[in-house]
GROMACS .gro file of C-alpha atoms in nm:
model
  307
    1UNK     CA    1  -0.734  -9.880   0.609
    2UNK     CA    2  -0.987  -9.793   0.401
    3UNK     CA    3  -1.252 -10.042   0.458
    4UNK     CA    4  -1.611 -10.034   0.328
    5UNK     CA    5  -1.743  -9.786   0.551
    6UNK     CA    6  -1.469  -9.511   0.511
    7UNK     CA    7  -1.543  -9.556   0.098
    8UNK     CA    8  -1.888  -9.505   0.112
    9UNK     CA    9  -1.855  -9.132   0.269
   10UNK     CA   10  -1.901  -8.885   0.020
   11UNK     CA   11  -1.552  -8.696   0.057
   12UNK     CA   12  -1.255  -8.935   0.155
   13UNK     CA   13  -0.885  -8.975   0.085
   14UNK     CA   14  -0.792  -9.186  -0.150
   15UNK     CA   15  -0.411  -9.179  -0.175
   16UNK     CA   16  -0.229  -8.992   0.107
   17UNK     CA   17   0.148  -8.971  -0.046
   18UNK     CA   18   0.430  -9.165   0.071
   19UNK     CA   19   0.260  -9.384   0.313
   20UNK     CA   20   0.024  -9.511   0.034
   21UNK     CA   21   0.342  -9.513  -0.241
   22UNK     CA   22   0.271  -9.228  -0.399
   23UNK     CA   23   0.565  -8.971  -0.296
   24UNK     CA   24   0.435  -8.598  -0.388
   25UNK     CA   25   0.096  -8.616  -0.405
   26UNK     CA   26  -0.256  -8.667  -0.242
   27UNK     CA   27  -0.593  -8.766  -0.378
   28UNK     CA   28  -0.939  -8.618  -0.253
   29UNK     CA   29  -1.294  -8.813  -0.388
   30UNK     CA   30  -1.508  -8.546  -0.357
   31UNK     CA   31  -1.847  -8.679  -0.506
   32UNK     CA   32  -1.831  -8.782  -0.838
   33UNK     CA   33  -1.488  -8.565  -0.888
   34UNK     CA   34  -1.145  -8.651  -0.782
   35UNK     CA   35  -0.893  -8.389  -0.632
   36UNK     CA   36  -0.492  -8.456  -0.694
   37UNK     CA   37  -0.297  -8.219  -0.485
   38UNK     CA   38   0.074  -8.183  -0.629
   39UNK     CA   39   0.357  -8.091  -0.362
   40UNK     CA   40   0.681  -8.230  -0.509
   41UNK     CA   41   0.789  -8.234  -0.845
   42UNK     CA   42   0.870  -8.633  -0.853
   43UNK     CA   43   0.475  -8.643  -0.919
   44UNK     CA   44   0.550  -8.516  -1.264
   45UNK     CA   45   0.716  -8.885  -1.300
   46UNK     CA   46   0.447  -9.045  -1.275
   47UNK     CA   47   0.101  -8.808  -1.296
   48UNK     CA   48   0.036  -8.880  -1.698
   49UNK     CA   49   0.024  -9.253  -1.577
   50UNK     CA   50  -0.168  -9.226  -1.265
   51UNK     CA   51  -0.461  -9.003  -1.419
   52UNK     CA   52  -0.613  -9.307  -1.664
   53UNK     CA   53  -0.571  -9.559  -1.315
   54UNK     CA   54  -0.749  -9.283  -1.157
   55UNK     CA   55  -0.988  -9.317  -1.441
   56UNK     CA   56  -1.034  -9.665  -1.486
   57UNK     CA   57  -1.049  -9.733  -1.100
   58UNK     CA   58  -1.333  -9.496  -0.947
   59UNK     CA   59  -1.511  -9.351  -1.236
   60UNK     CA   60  -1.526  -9.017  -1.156
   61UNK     CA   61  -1.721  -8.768  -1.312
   62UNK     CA   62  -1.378  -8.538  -1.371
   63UNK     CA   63  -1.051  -8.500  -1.227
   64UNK     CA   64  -0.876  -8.137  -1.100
   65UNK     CA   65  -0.534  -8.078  -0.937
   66UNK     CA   66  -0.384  -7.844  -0.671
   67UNK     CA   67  -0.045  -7.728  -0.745
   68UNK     CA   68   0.109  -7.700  -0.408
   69UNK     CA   69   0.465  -7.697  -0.522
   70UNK     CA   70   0.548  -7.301  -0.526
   71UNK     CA   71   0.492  -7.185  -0.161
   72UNK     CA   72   0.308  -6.861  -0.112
   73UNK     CA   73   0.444  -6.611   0.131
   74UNK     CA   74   0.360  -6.271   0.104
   75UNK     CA   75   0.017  -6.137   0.205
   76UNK     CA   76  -0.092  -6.055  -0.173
   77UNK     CA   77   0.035  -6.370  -0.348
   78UNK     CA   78  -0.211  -6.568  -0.469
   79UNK     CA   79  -0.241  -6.987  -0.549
   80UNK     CA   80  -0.418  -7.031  -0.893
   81UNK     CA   81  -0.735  -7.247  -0.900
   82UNK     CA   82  -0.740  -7.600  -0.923
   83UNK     CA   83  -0.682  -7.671  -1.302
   84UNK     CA   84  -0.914  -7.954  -1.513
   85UNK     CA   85  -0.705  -8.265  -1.583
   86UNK     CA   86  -0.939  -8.488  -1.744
   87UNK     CA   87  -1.346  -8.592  -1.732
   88UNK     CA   88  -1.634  -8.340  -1.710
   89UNK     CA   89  -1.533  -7.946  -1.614
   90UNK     CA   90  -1.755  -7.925  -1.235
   91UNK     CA   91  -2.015  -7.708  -1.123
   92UNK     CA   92  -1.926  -7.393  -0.903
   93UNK     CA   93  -2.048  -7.645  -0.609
   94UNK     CA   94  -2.040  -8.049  -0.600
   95UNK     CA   95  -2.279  -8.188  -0.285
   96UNK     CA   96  -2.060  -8.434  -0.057
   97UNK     CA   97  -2.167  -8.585   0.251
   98UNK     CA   98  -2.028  -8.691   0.598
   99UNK     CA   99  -2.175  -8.908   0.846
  100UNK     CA  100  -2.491  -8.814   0.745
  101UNK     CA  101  -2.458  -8.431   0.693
  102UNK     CA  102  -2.397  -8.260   0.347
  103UNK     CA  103  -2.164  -7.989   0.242
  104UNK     CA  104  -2.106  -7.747  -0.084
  105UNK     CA  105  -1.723  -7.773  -0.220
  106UNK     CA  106  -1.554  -7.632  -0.477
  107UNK     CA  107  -1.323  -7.905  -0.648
  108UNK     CA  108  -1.147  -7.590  -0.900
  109UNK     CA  109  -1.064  -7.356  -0.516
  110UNK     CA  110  -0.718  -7.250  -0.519
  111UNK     CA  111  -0.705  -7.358  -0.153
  112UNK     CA  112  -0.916  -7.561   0.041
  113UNK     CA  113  -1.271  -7.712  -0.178
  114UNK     CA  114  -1.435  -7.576   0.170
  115UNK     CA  115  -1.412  -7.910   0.367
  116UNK     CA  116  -1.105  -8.023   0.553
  117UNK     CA  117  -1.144  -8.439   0.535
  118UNK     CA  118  -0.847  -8.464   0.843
  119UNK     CA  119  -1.068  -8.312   1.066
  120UNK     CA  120  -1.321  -8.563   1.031
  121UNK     CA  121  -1.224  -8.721   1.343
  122UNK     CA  122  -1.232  -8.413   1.539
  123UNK     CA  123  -1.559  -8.324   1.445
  124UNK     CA  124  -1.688  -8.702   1.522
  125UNK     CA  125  -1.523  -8.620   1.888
  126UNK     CA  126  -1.708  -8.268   1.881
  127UNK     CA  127  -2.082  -8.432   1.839
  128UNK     CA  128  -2.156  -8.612   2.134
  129UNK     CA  129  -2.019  -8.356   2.353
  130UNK     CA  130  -2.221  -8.066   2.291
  131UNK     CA  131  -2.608  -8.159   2.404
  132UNK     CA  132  -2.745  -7.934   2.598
  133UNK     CA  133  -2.477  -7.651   2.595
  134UNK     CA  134  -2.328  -7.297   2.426
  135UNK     CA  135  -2.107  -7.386   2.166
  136UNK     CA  136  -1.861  -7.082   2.051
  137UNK     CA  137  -1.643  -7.218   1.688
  138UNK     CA  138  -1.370  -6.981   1.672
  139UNK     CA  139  -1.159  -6.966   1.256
  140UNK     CA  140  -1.462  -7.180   1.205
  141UNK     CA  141  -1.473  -7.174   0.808
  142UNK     CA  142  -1.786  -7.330   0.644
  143UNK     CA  143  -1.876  -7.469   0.941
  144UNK     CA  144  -1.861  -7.828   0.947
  145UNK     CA  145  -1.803  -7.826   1.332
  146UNK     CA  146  -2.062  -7.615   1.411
  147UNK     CA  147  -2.300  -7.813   1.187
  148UNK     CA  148  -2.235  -8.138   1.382
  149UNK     CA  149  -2.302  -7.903   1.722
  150UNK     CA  150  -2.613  -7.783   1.594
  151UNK     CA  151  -2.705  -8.207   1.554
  152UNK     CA  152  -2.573  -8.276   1.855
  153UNK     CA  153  -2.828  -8.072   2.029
  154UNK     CA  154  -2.624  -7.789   2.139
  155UNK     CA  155  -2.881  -7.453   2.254
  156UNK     CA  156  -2.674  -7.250   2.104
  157UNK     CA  157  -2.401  -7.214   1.836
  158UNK     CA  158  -2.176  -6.925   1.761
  159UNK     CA  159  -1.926  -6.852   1.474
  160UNK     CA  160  -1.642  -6.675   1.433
  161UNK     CA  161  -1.426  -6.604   1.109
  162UNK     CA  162  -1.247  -6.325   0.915
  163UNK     CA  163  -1.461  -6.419   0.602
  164UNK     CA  164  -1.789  -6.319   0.524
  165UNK     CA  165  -1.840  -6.604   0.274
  166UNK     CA  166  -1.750  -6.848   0.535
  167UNK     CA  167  -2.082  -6.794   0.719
  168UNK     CA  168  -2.305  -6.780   0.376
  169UNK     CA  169  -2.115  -7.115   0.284
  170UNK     CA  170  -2.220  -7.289   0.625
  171UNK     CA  171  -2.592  -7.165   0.583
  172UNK     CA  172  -2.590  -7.319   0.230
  173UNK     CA  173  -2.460  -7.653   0.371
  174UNK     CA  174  -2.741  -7.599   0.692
  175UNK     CA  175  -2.981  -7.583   0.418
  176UNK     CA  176  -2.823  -7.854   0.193
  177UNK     CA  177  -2.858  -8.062   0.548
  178UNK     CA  178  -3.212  -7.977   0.613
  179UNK     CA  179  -3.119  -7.762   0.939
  180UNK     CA  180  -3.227  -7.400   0.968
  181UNK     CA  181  -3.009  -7.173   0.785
  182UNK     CA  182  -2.986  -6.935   1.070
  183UNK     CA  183  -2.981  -7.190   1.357
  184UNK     CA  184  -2.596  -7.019   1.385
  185UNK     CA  185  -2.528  -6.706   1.521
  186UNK     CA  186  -2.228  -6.592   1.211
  187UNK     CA  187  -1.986  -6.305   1.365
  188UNK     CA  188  -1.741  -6.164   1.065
  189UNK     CA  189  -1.402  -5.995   1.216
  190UNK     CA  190  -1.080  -6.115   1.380
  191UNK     CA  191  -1.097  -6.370   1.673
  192UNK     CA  192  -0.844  -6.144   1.918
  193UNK     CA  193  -1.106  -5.845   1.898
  194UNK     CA  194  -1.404  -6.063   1.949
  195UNK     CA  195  -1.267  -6.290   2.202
  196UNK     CA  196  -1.173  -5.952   2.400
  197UNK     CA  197  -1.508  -5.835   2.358
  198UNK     CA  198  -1.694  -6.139   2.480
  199UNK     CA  199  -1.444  -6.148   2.775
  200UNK     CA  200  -1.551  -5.777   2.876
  201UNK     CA  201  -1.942  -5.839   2.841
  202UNK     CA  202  -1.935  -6.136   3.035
  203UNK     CA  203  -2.009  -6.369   2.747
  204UNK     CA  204  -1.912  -6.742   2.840
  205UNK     CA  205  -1.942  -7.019   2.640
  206UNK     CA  206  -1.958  -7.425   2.763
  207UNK     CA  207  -1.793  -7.540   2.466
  208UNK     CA  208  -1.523  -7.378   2.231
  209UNK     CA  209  -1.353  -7.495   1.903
  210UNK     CA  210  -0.989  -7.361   1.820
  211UNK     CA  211  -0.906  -7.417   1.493
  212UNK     CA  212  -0.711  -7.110   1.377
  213UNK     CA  213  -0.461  -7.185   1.010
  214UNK     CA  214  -0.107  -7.167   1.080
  215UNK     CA  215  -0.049  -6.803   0.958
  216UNK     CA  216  -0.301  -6.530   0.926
  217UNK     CA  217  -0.306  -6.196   0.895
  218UNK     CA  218  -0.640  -5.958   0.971
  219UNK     CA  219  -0.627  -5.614   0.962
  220UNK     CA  220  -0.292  -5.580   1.069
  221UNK     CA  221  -0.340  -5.860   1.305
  222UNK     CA  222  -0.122  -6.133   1.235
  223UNK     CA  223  -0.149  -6.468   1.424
  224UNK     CA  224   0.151  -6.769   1.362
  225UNK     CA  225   0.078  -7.100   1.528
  226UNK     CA  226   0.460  -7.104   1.609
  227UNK     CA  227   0.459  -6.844   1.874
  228UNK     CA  228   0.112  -6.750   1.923
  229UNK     CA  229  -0.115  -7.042   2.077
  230UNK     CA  230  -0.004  -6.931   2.429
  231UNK     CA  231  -0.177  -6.607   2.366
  232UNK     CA  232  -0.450  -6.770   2.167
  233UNK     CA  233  -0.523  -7.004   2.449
  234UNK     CA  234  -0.508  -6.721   2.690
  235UNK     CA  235  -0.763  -6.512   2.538
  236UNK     CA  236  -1.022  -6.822   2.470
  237UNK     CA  237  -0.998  -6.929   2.854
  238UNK     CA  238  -1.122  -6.597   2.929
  239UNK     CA  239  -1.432  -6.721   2.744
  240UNK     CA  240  -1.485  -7.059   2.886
  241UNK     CA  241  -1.756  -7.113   3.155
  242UNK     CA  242  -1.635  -7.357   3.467
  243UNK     CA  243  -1.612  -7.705   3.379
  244UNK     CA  244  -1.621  -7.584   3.001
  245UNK     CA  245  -1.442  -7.769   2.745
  246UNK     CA  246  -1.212  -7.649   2.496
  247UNK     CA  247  -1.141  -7.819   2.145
  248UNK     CA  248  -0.769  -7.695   2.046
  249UNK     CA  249  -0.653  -7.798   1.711
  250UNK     CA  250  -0.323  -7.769   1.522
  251UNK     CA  251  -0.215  -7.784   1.207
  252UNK     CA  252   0.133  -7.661   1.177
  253UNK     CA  253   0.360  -7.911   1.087
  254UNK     CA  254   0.628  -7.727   1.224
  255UNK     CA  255   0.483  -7.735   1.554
  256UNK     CA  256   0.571  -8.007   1.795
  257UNK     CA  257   0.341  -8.179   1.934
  258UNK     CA  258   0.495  -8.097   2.319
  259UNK     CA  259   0.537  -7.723   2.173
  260UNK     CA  260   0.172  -7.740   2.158
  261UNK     CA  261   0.066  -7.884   2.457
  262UNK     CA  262   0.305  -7.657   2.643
  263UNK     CA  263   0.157  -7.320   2.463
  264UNK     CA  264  -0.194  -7.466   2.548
  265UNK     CA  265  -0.095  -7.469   2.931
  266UNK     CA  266   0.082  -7.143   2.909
  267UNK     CA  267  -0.218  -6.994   2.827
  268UNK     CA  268  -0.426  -7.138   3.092
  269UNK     CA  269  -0.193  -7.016   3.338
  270UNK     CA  270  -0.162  -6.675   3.191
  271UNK     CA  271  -0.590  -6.681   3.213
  272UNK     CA  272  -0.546  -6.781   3.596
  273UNK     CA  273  -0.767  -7.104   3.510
  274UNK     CA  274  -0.657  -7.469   3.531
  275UNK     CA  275  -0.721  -7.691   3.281
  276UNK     CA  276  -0.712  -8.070   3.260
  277UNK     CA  277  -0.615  -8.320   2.881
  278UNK     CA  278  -0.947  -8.528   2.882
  279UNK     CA  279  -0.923  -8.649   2.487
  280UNK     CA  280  -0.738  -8.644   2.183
  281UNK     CA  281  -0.730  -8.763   1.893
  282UNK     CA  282  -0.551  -8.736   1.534
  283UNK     CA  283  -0.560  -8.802   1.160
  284UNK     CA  284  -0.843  -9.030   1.046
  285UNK     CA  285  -0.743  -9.401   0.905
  286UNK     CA  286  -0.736  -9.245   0.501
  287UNK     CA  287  -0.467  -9.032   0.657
  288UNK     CA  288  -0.229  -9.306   0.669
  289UNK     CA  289   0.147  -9.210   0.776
  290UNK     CA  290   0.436  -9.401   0.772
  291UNK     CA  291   0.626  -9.472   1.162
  292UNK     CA  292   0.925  -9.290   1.086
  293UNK     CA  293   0.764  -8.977   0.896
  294UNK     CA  294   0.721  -8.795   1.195
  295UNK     CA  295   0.639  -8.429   0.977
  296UNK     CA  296   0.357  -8.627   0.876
  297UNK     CA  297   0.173  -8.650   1.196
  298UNK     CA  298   0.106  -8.264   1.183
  299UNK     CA  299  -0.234  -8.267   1.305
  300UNK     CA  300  -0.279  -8.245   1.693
  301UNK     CA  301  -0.631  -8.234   1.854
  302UNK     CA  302  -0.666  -8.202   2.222
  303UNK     CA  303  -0.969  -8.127   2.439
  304UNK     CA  304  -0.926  -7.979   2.759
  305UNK     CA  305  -1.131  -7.939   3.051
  306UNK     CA  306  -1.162  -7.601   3.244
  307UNK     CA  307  -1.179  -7.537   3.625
   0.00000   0.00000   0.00000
């Protein structure tokens, strides 16, 4: 599944657990670094013989791992960064590229290195559907969706995120790309309050990206992918012109896949719009998951059409 092609992006997975025999663990190439993420302690089996494979196999210019094992809960616990394993210690940013467009990570981030590889086929999707219109990309991170909107030839790209450092990552990578910093419009505060203020000026957009995390909590404004995409969905088709298209994405493995497509149409209803399933898609092929691991499937992308 991971022909030619897929190995000569810059940022790709390389092991993806069980399905690739590997129970506990994943493997990022992120440049010249590799990324192990740890989430079950049968790793520990088997890490201090993997590393020197690791080694031997892609050459990389040093290797850092994620413990994921210890789940963090409460608001002010914190993950620890990535820790050095073996190789070179990395810069505070390692250029990667995708399809074409380049992005700043952080292999040693406690969290995500600021590029999520399983949306790559999302954001492939995204491209080619944006020319020509108003592109709103709501939790949208560093970016990477809106940078592939501003390619696509969209006349006008919007972001939203809690995160100030979000929006001065994305201008790096727009510059890193050789796109104008500032060809996005970067609004800092929660999505509820901003979608609510859009909806009372008027403000419409042909195009909107929903990716929000599972949990968050802004300002006292807590969103949970469980029980809040009806309201979610609600509040962005108050925002969507007619015949606008919507890009919803989950990530909550907990969340079932008809649990999700019901919440979606919830929330159209509760907007008074219709809304019509017009494409989908899923985990890309270095994503592998095996038939009966149905957690694994967690990722859900729908686009939806608006009346």
């Amino acid at each position: 599944q991971r022909g030619p092609a897929l190995m000569a992006q810059g940022a790709v997975r390389l092991i993806h657990a069980e399905a690739d025999g590997f129970p506990g663990i994943a493997v990022d190439r992120l440049g010249d670094y590799l990324l192990i993420y740890k989430y079950a302690r049968v790793a520990e089996s088997y890490l201090d013989a993997l590393v020197p494979l690791l080694e031997a196999e892609f050459k990389p210019a040093g290797i850092y791992m994620q413990d994921r094992i210890r789940s963090v809960t409460a608001a002010d616990d914190r993950r620890p960064p990535a820790f050095h394993l073996a190789g070179k210690a990395a810069p505070p940013e390692v250029e990667v590229h995708e399809d074409g467009l380049k992005f700043l990570v952080d292999v040693t981030a406690p969290v995500s290195p600021g590029l999520f590889l399983d949306l790559r086929e999302g954001r492939r999707m995204c491209e080619p559907l944006v020319k020509g219109r108003t592109v709103c990309n709501l939790f949208s991170f560093t970016g990477a969706f809106g940078m592939r909107a501003v390619r696509g030839g969209a006349t006008a790209v919007t972001h939203v995120d809690a995160a100030a450092r979000s929006h001065a990552r994305c201008r790096q990578n727009l510059t890193a790309s050789g796109m104008d910093p500032e060809a996005i419009e970067a609004i800092t505060g929660d999505v509820f309050t901003l979608l609510e203020k859009f909806r009372q000026r008027g403000r419409v957009f042909d195009f909107v990206v929903v990716d929000p995390p599972p949990f968050s909590n802004v300002k006292g404004s807590t969103f949970s992918a469980l029980k809040d995409w009806n309201q979610l969905m609600a509040a962005v088709a108050g925002i969507v012109s007619p015949g606008g298209q919507v890009l919803a994405i989950s990530n909550a493995v907990r969340l079932q896949e008809d649990e999700f497509f019901l919440a979606l149409g919830e929330g159209v209803n509760q907007a008074r719009r219709s809304a019509r399933l017009i494409g989908e898609c899923g985990l890309p092929p270095d994503f592998p998951v095996a038939p009966a691991f149905v957690e694994g499937r967690y990722l859900k992308i729908k686009l939806l059409q608006l009346d």
